Structure formats: C-alpha cells, structure tokens
Coordinates of C-alpha atoms and ligand atoms in Angstrom, one line a residue:
X163 CA 0.0 0.1 -0.3
X164 CA 1.7 3.4 -0.8
X165 CA 2.1 6.0 1.5
X166 CA 0.6 8.7 -0.7
X167 CA -3.1 9.3 -1.2
X168 CA -2.2 10.8 -4.7
X169 CA 1.0 10.3 -6.7
X170 CA 1.9 11.9 -10.1
X171 CA 5.1 10.8 -11.8
X172 CA 6.9 12.2 -15.0
X173 CA 3.6 13.4 -16.3
X174 CA 3.6 14.9 -19.6
X175 CA 0.4 16.4 -21.1
X176 CA -0.1 18.4 -24.3
X177 CA -2.6 20.4 -26.3
X178 CA -2.9 19.5 -30.0
X179 CA -4.2 22.4 -32.0
X180 CA -4.5 23.0 -35.6
X181 CA -1.4 24.7 -36.0
X182 CA 0.8 23.7 -33.1
X183 CA 1.2 21.5 -30.1
X184 CA 1.3 23.3 -26.6
X185 CA 3.2 21.3 -24.0
X186 CA 1.5 22.0 -20.9
X187 CA 2.9 19.6 -18.2
X188 CA 6.6 18.5 -19.1
X189 CA 7.6 16.0 -16.6
X190 CA 5.5 16.8 -13.3
X191 CA 5.9 15.0 -10.0
X192 CA 3.7 15.6 -7.0
X193 CA 3.0 13.6 -3.8
X194 CA 0.0 14.2 -1.4
X195 CA -0.7 12.1 1.9
X196 CA -4.0 11.7 3.3
X197 CA -5.5 14.9 5.0
X198 CA -2.6 17.3 3.8
X199 CA -3.3 20.5 2.5
X200 CA -0.8 21.2 -0.6
X201 CA -0.5 24.4 -2.3
X202 CA 0.1 24.3 -6.2
X203 CA 1.7 27.7 -6.8
X204 CA 2.6 29.1 -10.4
X205 CA 1.8 31.6 -12.6
X206 CA -0.7 31.7 -15.4
X207 CA 0.2 29.4 -18.2
X208 CA 2.5 27.2 -15.7
X209 CA 0.0 24.0 -16.0
X210 CA -1.8 24.4 -12.7
X211 CA -5.2 23.4 -14.0
X212 CA -4.1 21.2 -16.7
X213 CA -2.9 18.8 -13.7
X214 CA -6.4 19.0 -11.8
X215 CA -7.9 18.0 -15.2
X216 CA -5.8 15.2 -15.8
X217 CA -6.2 13.8 -12.5
X218 CA -10.0 13.8 -13.3
X219 CA -9.2 12.9 -17.0
X220 CA -11.2 16.1 -17.8
X221 CA -9.0 17.3 -20.2
X222 CA -10.9 19.2 -23.2
X223 CA -10.9 17.0 -26.7
X224 CA -7.4 18.8 -27.6
X225 CA -5.7 17.5 -24.7
X226 CA -3.5 14.6 -24.6
X227 CA -1.7 12.8 -21.6
X228 CA 1.4 11.8 -23.5
X229 CA 3.1 9.8 -20.7
X230 CA 3.7 9.4 -17.2
X231 CA 1.7 8.1 -14.1
X232 CA -1.3 9.4 -12.1
X233 CA -1.7 6.9 -8.9
X234 CA -4.6 7.3 -6.5
X235 CA -4.2 5.3 -3.4
X236 CA -1.6 3.3 -5.3
X237 CA -3.8 2.4 -8.4
X238 CA -3.0 3.9 -11.7
X239 CA -5.5 6.1 -12.7
X240 CA -4.6 6.4 -16.6
X241 CA -5.7 2.7 -17.0
X242 CA -9.0 3.1 -15.5
X243 CA -11.9 3.1 -17.8
X244 CA -14.6 5.8 -17.7
X245 CA -17.2 4.0 -15.6
X246 CA -14.3 3.9 -12.9
X247 CA -13.7 7.8 -13.3
X248 CA -17.4 8.6 -13.1
X249 CA -17.5 6.9 -9.7
X250 CA -14.4 8.5 -8.5
X251 CA -15.2 12.1 -9.8
X252 CA -17.4 13.9 -7.1
X253 CA -17.3 10.9 -4.8
X254 CA -13.8 10.2 -3.9
X255 CA -12.1 13.3 -5.6
X256 CA -13.7 16.5 -6.0
X257 CA -13.0 19.5 -7.7
X258 CA -14.1 23.2 -7.0
X259 CA -13.7 25.3 -10.1
X260 CA -12.5 28.8 -10.4
X261 CA -15.6 30.7 -11.3
X262 CA -18.6 30.0 -9.4
X263 CA -20.6 31.8 -12.0
X264 CA -19.8 29.3 -15.0
X265 CA -19.7 26.3 -12.6
X266 CA -23.2 26.0 -11.6
X267 CA -26.5 25.5 -14.1
X268 CA -28.3 28.6 -14.2
X269 CA -31.7 26.7 -15.1
X270 CA -31.7 24.3 -12.0
X271 CA -32.1 25.4 -8.3
X272 CA -29.4 25.4 -6.2
X273 CA -30.7 22.5 -4.0
X274 CA -31.3 20.2 -7.2
X275 CA -27.6 20.7 -8.3
X276 CA -26.5 19.6 -4.8
X277 CA -28.7 16.8 -5.0
X278 CA -27.4 15.3 -8.3
X279 CA -24.3 14.7 -6.6
X280 CA -26.5 12.3 -4.0
X281 CA -28.5 10.7 -6.9
X282 CA -25.3 9.8 -8.5
X283 CA -23.3 8.7 -5.5
X284 CA -25.7 7.7 -2.8
X285 CA -29.0 5.9 -4.9
X286 CA -29.6 3.9 -1.8
X287 CA -30.4 6.9 0.1
X288 CA -34.3 7.5 0.8
X289 CA -35.5 10.8 -0.9
X290 CA -36.1 12.3 2.6
X291 CA -32.4 11.5 3.8
X292 CA -30.9 13.0 0.7
X293 CA -33.4 16.5 1.2
X294 CA -31.8 16.5 4.8
X295 CA -28.4 16.2 3.8
X296 CA -28.7 18.6 1.3
X297 CA -30.0 21.1 3.9
X298 CA -27.5 20.4 6.5
X299 CA -24.8 21.0 4.0
X300 CA -26.1 24.3 2.9
X301 CA -26.5 25.2 6.5
X302 CA -22.7 24.1 6.7
X303 CA -21.8 26.3 4.3
X304 CA -23.5 29.4 5.7
X305 CA -26.7 29.4 3.4
X306 CA -30.2 28.9 4.9
X307 CA -31.7 25.7 3.7
X308 CA -35.0 27.5 2.8
X309 CA -33.0 29.2 -0.1
X310 CA -32.4 25.7 -1.7
X311 CA -35.2 26.3 -4.2
X312 CA -33.6 29.6 -5.6
X313 CA -31.8 29.7 -8.9
X314 CA -27.8 30.7 -9.0
X315 CA -28.7 34.4 -10.4
X316 CA -30.2 34.9 -6.7
X317 CA -27.0 34.6 -4.9
X318 CA -24.1 37.0 -4.7
X319 CA -20.6 35.5 -6.0
X320 CA -19.5 34.4 -2.7
X321 CA -22.7 32.6 -1.8
X322 CA -22.7 30.8 -5.1
X323 CA -18.9 29.6 -4.5
X324 CA -20.4 28.6 -1.3
X325 CA -22.8 26.3 -3.1
X326 CA -19.8 25.0 -5.2
X327 CA -18.2 23.9 -2.0
X328 CA -21.2 22.6 -0.8
X329 CA -21.5 20.4 -4.0
X330 CA -17.8 19.4 -3.7
X331 CA -18.2 18.2 -0.1
X332 CA -21.4 16.8 0.2
X333 CA -20.2 13.2 -0.7
X334 CA -17.3 13.7 1.7
X335 CA -14.4 13.1 -0.8
X336 CA -11.1 12.0 0.1
X337 CA -9.1 14.6 -2.0
X338 CA -10.3 18.0 -3.0
X339 CA -9.0 19.9 -5.9
X340 CA -9.5 23.6 -5.2
X341 CA -8.5 25.5 -8.6
X342 CA -8.2 29.1 -7.8
X343 CA -11.5 29.2 -5.5
X344 CA -11.2 32.5 -4.5
X345 CA -9.9 34.3 -7.6
X346 CA -13.4 35.6 -8.9
X347 CA -14.2 36.9 -5.4
X348 CA -13.6 40.2 -3.7
X349 CA -10.8 40.2 -0.7
X350 CA -13.2 40.1 2.1
X351 CA -15.3 37.1 0.6
X352 CA -12.0 35.5 -0.3
X353 CA -11.0 35.4 3.4
X354 CA -14.4 33.9 4.6
X355 CA -14.4 31.1 1.8
X356 CA -10.8 30.3 2.7
X357 CA -11.7 30.0 6.3
X358 CA -15.0 27.8 5.3
X359 CA -12.6 25.6 3.6
X360 CA -10.3 25.2 6.4
X361 CA -13.5 24.4 8.6
X362 CA -14.7 21.9 6.5
X363 CA -11.6 20.7 5.6
X364 CA -11.0 19.6 9.4
X365 CA -14.7 18.1 9.6
X366 CA -14.1 15.4 6.4
X367 CA -10.6 15.3 7.0
X368 CA -10.2 15.7 3.1
X369 CA -6.8 16.1 1.6
X370 CA -6.8 19.3 -0.5
X371 CA -4.6 20.4 -3.5
X372 CA -5.0 24.2 -3.6
X373 CA -4.0 25.6 -6.7
X374 CA -3.3 29.4 -6.8
X375 CA -1.0 32.1 -7.6
X376 CA -1.8 33.9 -4.2
X377 CA 1.3 33.1 -1.9
X378 CA -0.5 35.0 1.0
X379 CA -3.5 32.0 0.9
X380 CA -1.1 29.4 0.6
X381 CA 1.0 30.6 3.4
X382 CA -2.3 30.6 5.9
X383 CA -4.1 27.4 4.5
X384 CA -1.3 25.1 3.3
X385 CA 1.3 22.4 5.0
X386 CA 3.2 21.8 2.1
X387 CA 4.1 23.8 -1.2
X388 CA 4.9 22.8 -4.6
X389 CA 6.2 25.7 -7.1
X390 CA 5.4 25.0 -10.6
X391 CA 6.9 26.4 -13.7
X392 CA 6.7 25.7 -17.3
X393 CA 4.7 22.2 -16.5
X394 CA 7.3 21.1 -14.1
X395 CA 7.6 21.1 -10.2
X396 CA 10.7 23.4 -9.5
X397 CA 10.6 23.5 -5.8
X398 CA 8.6 21.6 -2.9
X399 CA 8.6 21.7 0.9
X400 CA 6.9 22.4 4.1
X401 CA 5.4 25.9 4.2
X402 CA 8.3 27.2 6.7
X403 CA 10.9 25.7 4.0
X404 CA 9.4 27.8 1.3
X405 CA 8.7 31.1 3.2
X406 CA 11.3 31.0 5.9
X407 CA 14.4 28.9 4.4
X408 CA 17.2 30.5 2.4
X409 CA 17.6 27.9 -0.2
X410 CA 14.7 29.0 -2.8
X411 CA 14.6 28.7 -6.3
X412 CA 14.9 31.8 -8.3
X413 CA 11.4 31.6 -9.3
X414 CA 10.2 31.4 -5.9
X415 CA 12.3 34.1 -4.8
X416 CA 10.9 36.0 -7.6
X417 CA 7.3 35.1 -6.6
X418 CA 7.8 36.0 -3.0
X419 CA 9.5 39.1 -4.0
X420 CA 6.3 40.6 -5.8
X421 CA 4.6 40.5 -2.8
X422 CA 4.6 44.2 -1.8
X423 CA 6.0 44.8 1.8
X424 CA 4.0 47.0 3.7
X425 CA 6.4 48.1 6.2
X426 CA 8.8 49.7 3.5
X427 CA 8.1 52.8 1.6
X428 CA 8.5 51.8 -1.7
X429 CA 7.2 53.1 -5.0
X430 CA 7.4 50.5 -7.2
X431 CA 6.6 46.5 -7.3
X432 CA 9.2 44.0 -8.0
X433 CA 7.8 41.8 -10.9
X434 CA 9.8 38.9 -12.1
X435 CA 11.2 40.1 -15.6
X436 CA 9.9 38.6 -18.8
X437 CA 6.9 36.4 -19.2
X438 CA 6.0 32.8 -18.9
X439 CA 7.9 30.6 -21.4
X440 CA 6.4 29.8 -24.8
X441 CA 4.7 26.1 -24.1
X442 CA 4.8 25.6 -27.9
X443 CA 8.6 25.5 -27.5
X444 CA 9.9 24.6 -24.3
X445 CA 13.7 25.3 -24.5
X446 CA 16.4 22.9 -23.5
X447 CA 17.8 23.0 -20.0
X448 CA 16.2 24.7 -17.3
X449 CA 12.7 26.6 -18.7
X450 CA 13.3 29.5 -16.4
X451 CA 16.8 30.5 -17.7
X452 CA 15.6 33.5 -19.8
X453 CA 14.3 35.3 -16.3
X454 CA 16.8 34.1 -14.2
X455 CA 19.2 36.3 -12.9
X456 CA 21.8 33.8 -11.7
X457 CA 21.7 32.0 -15.1
X458 CA 24.8 29.6 -16.2
X459 CA 25.8 28.0 -19.1
X460 CA 24.9 24.7 -17.8
X461 CA 21.2 26.2 -17.0
X462 CA 20.7 26.5 -21.0
X463 CA 21.9 22.8 -21.5
X464 CA 20.9 20.3 -18.8
X465 CA 17.7 20.2 -16.7
X466 CA 18.4 20.5 -13.1
X467 CA 18.3 17.5 -10.9
X468 CA 16.7 17.5 -7.6
X469 CA 18.6 18.8 -4.4
X470 CA 16.8 17.3 -1.1
X471 CA 17.5 18.6 2.0
X472 CA 15.0 17.0 4.9
X473 CA 11.6 18.1 3.8
X474 CA 12.8 20.5 1.2
X475 CA 13.5 19.9 -2.5
X476 CA 15.0 22.1 -5.1
X477 CA 15.7 21.6 -8.9
X478 CA 18.1 24.4 -9.8
X479 CA 22.0 24.2 -10.9
X480 CA 22.8 26.8 -8.0
X481 CA 22.6 24.0 -5.7
X482 CA 24.7 21.6 -7.6
X483 CA 27.8 23.3 -5.6
X484 CA 26.3 22.8 -2.3
X485 CA 25.6 19.1 -2.9
X486 CA 29.3 18.7 -4.4
X487 CA 30.4 19.9 -1.1
X488 CA 28.3 17.7 0.7
X489 CA 30.1 14.6 -0.9
Ligands
LIG289 FE1 18.2 30.0 -12.9 FE2 20.1 28.0 -13.5 FE3 18.6 27.6 -11.4 FE4 17.2 27.7 -13.9 S1 18.9 26.2 -13.1 S2 16.8 28.7 -11.9 S3 18.3 29.1 -14.7 S4 20.3 29.2 -11.8

C-alpha cells in the first residue's frame, strides 16, 4: 500500500491544436498524503489547471496525456475506464472550479444541483435522507436551507462559491482539488471562503490540492507547497521551507519578491522580468533560464536535478555546488 493518497510521476500532457502542439506539463512530479493541504503555486500558464483536469481525466478533446503516471491510493488512474472515473469524480475526488458563475447550471435550483451528487453516488438513500443531507450541507456552508429552491442568479458571487463548495463536499471526498477557488471573489469574501474551506477540511479530513497564484493564501492555509513553472515542479517543501528557508529556487524568490512589503516605503513593485516561456517550444535545460538572474551556461543545456534537504527539495543548478560540497 502506498504512503501517498496521490502520486503523479513524470507526467507529460500536451494540447494538439490545428497549428501547434502546446506542451502544458513536462515531467511533473507531485505527492500528496491523506489529510494534507498542498498548495500548487505558479503563474498563469504554468500548468496548474491542466494537472487537476488530468487527475480527473477531464481534459478537453485537444488535450492528450502523452506519458507518465497518476496513482490514487496506489492505483494507476490512467489505466481506468470511464465507468471507474465516473465513480471517482465527485465521490472520492471532488473539484472546486475557479469561477462559480460558470460552474453552476443557471436553470436548476441550487438545491437540485447539490442533490444531483447524492442521486449519482448514493442511490440507496431515501428521498427524505437526501433532502436532509442537502439542508445540512447548505447550513454548513452558511446558506439557510430555505434558499435551496432558488436559482444561481439569486445569489451573490461569494454565496455561489459556497454552493459550489457544498456540491464538492457533500459526498465527503478524500481529496478536494480547489482550482483558484477565491480568484473571482473580492478580498473580504476570499477570506471567508478560505476560512470555510479550512473548517470543512477539518470536519471531513479531506486532503486538499489548492491551486493558486496567491502566496498569501498558501501561507495561511497549506501544510506543504509545490512551486510549478512551465509544467514542472521546481521546488517543494513544508510551508516553512518555502517562506522562511534561504535555499529557494530563483523563481520562488521572484514570486515572493512580487509581494508588496507594507513595512517599507517603496514606490514600485518588483515583478519577475519577462514572461512565462512559450509552451509551444519549451527550451532545453532549465525553462526559467531566460528570466533568471543567476543563469549559467549549464542551465541552458541540462535540466537541473533534484536537491533534497529534509522536507525541502529544489531543482536548480545553483545548488549543485552545495551538493558537491556535501560529498
Ligand atoms: Fe536559474 Fe540555472 Fe537555477 Fe534555472 S537552473 S533557476 S537558470 S540558476
């Protein structure tokens, strides 16, 4: 039996469009234990959502899993048929999508949309039992059960996201994939939603893969962090390793440097120079080389190996010298 709830190994995923091939994931590795809260951090286009869709095998038609492995509780998901995946999605692994406006059906009441999950995964429950569960779940996410007959347009953005969370958690999944669950919401509502997710996570003991570009949310919510760039994890560690350590990957340093320091009187932000590498032509060696202030000759030729130090690991040639010194 595997130590991990989810293990992704050397995953390569691409999108085949009419005029090009977009290499979204390029050898991604990731591990998640039961009950763990892992933050997956990176800029837009890094491959975060592609990973979540690959786990659930919900990639659009142009998407293709080229090679690699996705194991859930030791079982290879890429070998499973669609019937197996239907039983897994929403029951054992749930997903909260980025935008509650588009993830709810506008012509069905919120109560019926939550009920659908129970009809699919718990057909043996009686109608009354299902209705009772829907009422309890709505109350848990802070919505009066009396509103279950209303339609999504009658709810605010934050309330809609609460409904989406209720749908994702009603089957008490072992793993929750939360894809930028607060991006479409204003800041005060973001804090409420993250607090709610934290409470519900404790109640159901689900593991959470939180996909975000917001390092503040990760620092508050997560136990561990994986930083992703151009479809590969470039650094992984406990939250303390990432935010308090002094051996960060240059990309992680850049992300942390982008956060405004309110204790300093500064006129300008410090963005990472350049933009995300073109996924149609991933360069040889380290994909971050064009934007890295420490780039060396070797970086443009050879993909860096993993340097592990306790709970922390980093993929960067800067740390080759440290490793050599340890021999
Ligand atoms: Fe920079 Fe080289 Fe490290 Fe890549 S491997 S992050 S280019 S120092």
